CSV table of C-alpha atoms in Angstrom, one decimal:
chain,number,residue,atom,x,y,z
A,526,MET,CA,88.9,-5.5,-75.3
A,527,ARG,CA,89.8,-9.3,-74.8
A,528,THR,CA,86.8,-11.6,-74.6
A,529,LEU,CA,86.8,-13.3,-71.1
A,530,ILE,CA,85.5,-16.8,-71.4
A,531,THR,CA,84.4,-19.0,-68.7
A,532,SER,CA,84.6,-22.9,-69.3
A,533,ALA,CA,83.1,-25.2,-66.7
A,534,PHE,CA,81.7,-28.8,-66.4
A,535,VAL,CA,78.5,-28.2,-64.1
A,536,SER,CA,75.8,-30.0,-62.5
A,537,LEU,CA,72.0,-29.3,-63.3
A,538,ASP,CA,72.5,-28.0,-59.5
A,539,GLY,CA,75.1,-25.6,-60.1
A,540,VAL,CA,78.3,-27.4,-58.5
A,541,VAL,CA,81.5,-27.7,-60.2
A,542,ASP,CA,83.3,-29.2,-57.2
A,543,SER,CA,86.0,-31.5,-58.5
A,544,PRO,CA,85.2,-32.7,-61.8
A,545,GLY,CA,88.0,-34.6,-62.7
A,546,GLY,CA,88.7,-36.7,-59.2
A,547,GLU,CA,90.4,-33.9,-57.3
A,548,PRO,CA,90.6,-35.4,-54.0
A,549,GLY,CA,88.5,-34.2,-50.7
A,550,TYR,CA,85.1,-34.1,-52.5
A,551,ARG,CA,82.5,-36.7,-51.9
A,552,ASN,CA,81.5,-36.9,-55.8
A,553,SER,CA,85.0,-36.3,-57.0
A,554,GLY,CA,85.3,-37.6,-60.7
A,555,TRP,CA,81.3,-36.9,-61.5
A,556,THR,CA,82.0,-35.7,-65.0
A,557,PHE,CA,83.3,-39.5,-66.4
A,558,LYS,CA,82.2,-41.9,-63.9
A,559,ASP,CA,78.5,-41.2,-63.7
A,560,VAL,CA,77.6,-39.9,-67.4
A,561,GLU,CA,78.4,-41.9,-70.6
A,562,PHE,CA,81.3,-40.7,-72.6
A,563,LEU,CA,80.3,-39.2,-75.9
A,564,PRO,CA,83.6,-37.6,-77.6
A,565,GLU,CA,81.1,-35.1,-79.5
A,566,ALA,CA,79.9,-33.6,-76.4
A,567,PHE,CA,83.3,-32.5,-75.8
A,568,GLU,CA,84.3,-30.9,-79.2
A,569,ILE,CA,84.2,-27.4,-77.3
A,570,LYS,CA,87.1,-28.4,-75.4
A,571,GLY,CA,89.4,-28.4,-78.2
A,572,ARG,CA,87.6,-25.4,-79.9
A,573,GLU,CA,88.5,-23.6,-76.6
A,574,GLN,CA,92.2,-24.2,-76.8
A,575,GLU,CA,92.3,-23.0,-80.7
A,576,GLU,CA,90.5,-20.0,-80.1
A,577,ALA,CA,92.1,-18.8,-76.6
A,578,GLY,CA,94.8,-16.2,-76.7
A,579,ALA,CA,95.6,-16.8,-72.5
A,580,MET,CA,94.2,-18.8,-70.0
A,581,LEU,CA,93.4,-17.5,-66.4
A,582,LEU,CA,93.3,-19.5,-63.1
A,583,GLY,CA,92.6,-18.8,-59.4
A,584,ARG,CA,95.5,-20.2,-57.2
A,585,ALA,CA,93.8,-23.4,-56.1
A,586,SER,CA,93.1,-24.6,-60.0
A,587,TYR,CA,96.7,-23.6,-61.0
A,588,VAL,CA,98.2,-25.6,-57.8
A,589,ALA,CA,95.8,-28.6,-59.0
A,590,PHE,CA,96.3,-28.6,-62.9
A,591,SER,CA,100.2,-27.1,-63.3
A,592,PRO,CA,101.6,-30.5,-62.3
A,593,VAL,CA,99.3,-32.3,-64.6
A,594,TRP,CA,98.2,-30.6,-67.6
A,595,PRO,CA,101.7,-29.5,-69.0
A,596,GLY,CA,102.5,-33.3,-70.0
A,597,MET,CA,99.0,-33.8,-70.9
A,598,ALA,CA,98.8,-34.7,-74.8
A,599,ASP,CA,94.7,-33.5,-74.5
A,600,PHE,CA,96.1,-29.8,-73.4
A,601,ALA,CA,99.3,-29.4,-75.4
A,602,ARG,CA,98.3,-26.0,-76.8
A,603,TYR,CA,97.6,-24.6,-73.4
A,604,LYS,CA,101.3,-25.1,-73.0
A,605,THR,CA,102.0,-22.3,-75.5
A,606,LEU,CA,99.9,-20.0,-74.0
A,607,PRO,CA,100.4,-17.4,-71.7
A,608,LYS,CA,98.8,-18.2,-68.3
A,609,TYR,CA,97.7,-15.8,-65.6
A,610,VAL,CA,97.1,-16.9,-62.0
A,611,VAL,CA,94.7,-14.7,-59.8
A,612,SER,CA,96.5,-15.0,-56.1
A,613,THR,CA,97.3,-13.0,-53.2
A,614,THR,CA,99.3,-15.8,-51.9
A,615,LEU,CA,101.1,-17.3,-54.5
A,616,THR,CA,104.8,-16.6,-55.3
A,617,ASP,CA,106.8,-16.7,-58.5
A,618,ASP,CA,109.0,-19.3,-57.0
A,619,GLN,CA,106.0,-21.8,-56.8
A,620,LEU,CA,105.1,-21.5,-60.4
A,621,VAL,CA,106.1,-24.5,-62.4
A,622,SER,CA,108.9,-24.3,-64.8
A,623,ASN,CA,107.3,-26.6,-67.7
A,624,TRP,CA,104.1,-24.9,-68.8
A,625,GLY,CA,105.3,-21.9,-70.3
A,626,GLU,CA,104.8,-18.3,-69.5
A,627,THR,CA,102.8,-17.3,-66.4
A,628,THR,CA,102.0,-14.1,-64.7
A,629,ILE,CA,100.8,-13.8,-61.1
A,630,LEU,CA,97.7,-11.0,-60.8
A,631,ARG,CA,97.0,-9.7,-57.4
A,632,SER,CA,93.7,-8.1,-57.9
A,633,LEU,CA,90.6,-8.3,-60.4
A,634,ASP,CA,91.5,-4.8,-61.3
A,635,GLU,CA,94.2,-6.5,-62.8
A,636,VAL,CA,92.2,-9.0,-64.2
A,637,ALA,CA,89.9,-6.0,-65.9
A,638,GLU,CA,93.7,-4.1,-67.2
A,639,LEU,CA,94.5,-7.8,-68.7
A,640,LYS,CA,91.1,-7.5,-70.8
A,641,LYS,CA,91.8,-4.0,-72.1
A,642,THR,CA,94.8,-5.6,-74.0
A,643,ASP,CA,94.6,-6.8,-77.5
A,644,GLY,CA,94.3,-10.2,-78.4
A,645,ASP,CA,92.5,-13.3,-78.6
A,646,PRO,CA,90.0,-14.6,-76.1
A,647,ILE,CA,90.9,-15.6,-72.4
A,648,ILE,CA,89.5,-18.9,-71.0
A,649,VAL,CA,89.1,-19.8,-67.4
A,650,HIS,CA,89.2,-23.1,-66.6
A,651,GLY,CA,88.1,-24.8,-63.0
A,652,SER,CA,88.7,-21.9,-60.6
A,653,ALA,CA,85.4,-21.6,-58.8
A,654,SER,CA,85.8,-18.8,-56.3
A,655,LEU,CA,87.4,-16.9,-58.9
A,656,ASN,CA,84.6,-17.7,-61.2
A,657,ARG,CA,82.1,-16.2,-58.8
A,658,ALA,CA,84.6,-13.2,-58.2
A,659,LEU,CA,84.7,-12.4,-61.9
A,660,SER,CA,80.8,-12.7,-62.3
A,661,ASP,CA,80.1,-10.7,-59.5
A,662,ALA,CA,82.8,-7.8,-61.0
A,663,GLY,CA,81.1,-8.0,-64.6
A,664,LEU,CA,84.1,-9.0,-65.8
A,665,ILE,CA,82.9,-12.5,-67.5
A,666,ASP,CA,81.6,-11.7,-71.3
A,667,ARG,CA,80.7,-15.5,-72.0
A,668,TYR,CA,80.2,-19.0,-70.6
A,669,HIS,CA,81.1,-22.3,-72.3
A,670,LEU,CA,78.9,-25.1,-70.0
A,671,LEU,CA,78.8,-28.3,-70.4
A,672,VAL,CA,75.6,-29.2,-67.8
A,673,PHE,CA,75.8,-32.8,-66.6
A,674,PRO,CA,72.4,-34.5,-66.0
A,675,LEU,CA,73.3,-34.8,-62.4
A,676,LEU,CA,72.3,-33.3,-58.6
A,677,LEU,CA,75.3,-33.3,-56.6
A,678,GLY,CA,73.9,-31.3,-53.7
A,679,ALA,CA,76.6,-29.9,-51.7
A,680,GLY,CA,80.1,-28.7,-53.3
A,681,LYS,CA,81.4,-25.4,-54.5
A,682,ARG,CA,78.9,-23.8,-57.0
A,683,LEU,CA,79.5,-21.9,-60.3
A,684,PHE,CA,77.6,-18.8,-59.5
A,685,SER,CA,77.9,-16.5,-56.3
A,686,THR,CA,75.0,-16.2,-53.9
A,687,THR,CA,75.2,-12.3,-53.8
A,688,ASP,CA,72.2,-10.6,-54.0
A,689,LYS,CA,72.5,-8.4,-57.1
A,690,ASP,CA,70.5,-7.1,-60.0
A,691,ALA,CA,69.4,-9.6,-62.7
A,692,GLN,CA,72.2,-10.4,-65.2
A,693,LYS,CA,70.5,-11.4,-69.0
A,694,LEU,CA,72.7,-14.0,-70.7
A,695,LYS,CA,71.9,-14.7,-74.4
A,696,ILE,CA,72.2,-18.1,-75.8
A,697,VAL,CA,74.4,-18.4,-79.0
A,698,GLU,CA,74.9,-22.1,-79.0
A,699,HIS,CA,73.3,-25.2,-77.5
A,700,GLU,CA,73.0,-28.7,-77.9
A,701,VAL,CA,71.6,-31.6,-76.2
A,702,TYR,CA,73.8,-35.4,-76.6
A,703,GLY,CA,72.5,-39.1,-76.5
A,704,ASN,CA,74.0,-39.3,-72.7
A,705,GLY,CA,72.0,-36.1,-71.5
A,706,LEU,CA,74.7,-33.6,-71.4
A,707,GLN,CA,73.9,-30.1,-72.6
A,708,LYS,CA,76.5,-27.9,-73.9
A,709,GLN,CA,75.2,-24.2,-73.6
A,710,VAL,CA,77.4,-21.1,-74.7
A,711,LEU,CA,75.7,-17.8,-73.3
A,712,ASP,CA,76.6,-14.5,-73.9
A,713,VAL,CA,76.6,-11.7,-70.7
A,714,VAL,CA,74.3,-9.2,-72.3
A,715,ARG,CA,75.2,-5.6,-71.3
C-alpha cells in the first residue's frame, strides 16, 4: 500500500488559493510577497521530490503546473516521476508531452486502486478541490503543511466543511522558523 501525502502552502486560516501568483485571486502570490524567504523553511520541498514515487494532481492544478514545472530546475525530479491527474473532463490530447508519463484517473475509486500498488509515496501538490475530496474519502495518509503567518479570509480552503466524524492527526515533525512559517508533518491516525 502506497502512502498518499498532501503537500500544501496554507495560511493560518486554512486558505491554499494561488500561493505562487496564479491570476484571479485577490491575494495571489501570498507565499513569497508577504513573508520573508528563508531557504531552510523549504527544505521539505526538496525532500518530497526525492522520496516521492509519483505525483497526483487535480485537473486545475495540472493545467496550471504543466506549462511551467517541466522547464523549472527546482522541479526537475518531478519530470521523471509518473503523474496522475484526477479529472472527468481532461482528455489525453490535452496532456503536455514534455513532462513524462501522465495518466488520467476518472474517480476517487481509481485513486484508491493506485494506492494499493507497490511503490514510494504519492505526493499531491495544489489541487484544493481534489484534496478536500481525498480527505473526505479517507484516502490521505499524511500532510506536509507549511503554515504561513497570514490570515487571507476568502479563498480556496485545504479542508472541506463537510460534517463528519473527527479525524485524529499525529504530529511527526514540526519546526517554526524566524519568519513565522511553521512546518507541520502530520500522519492521519486510522
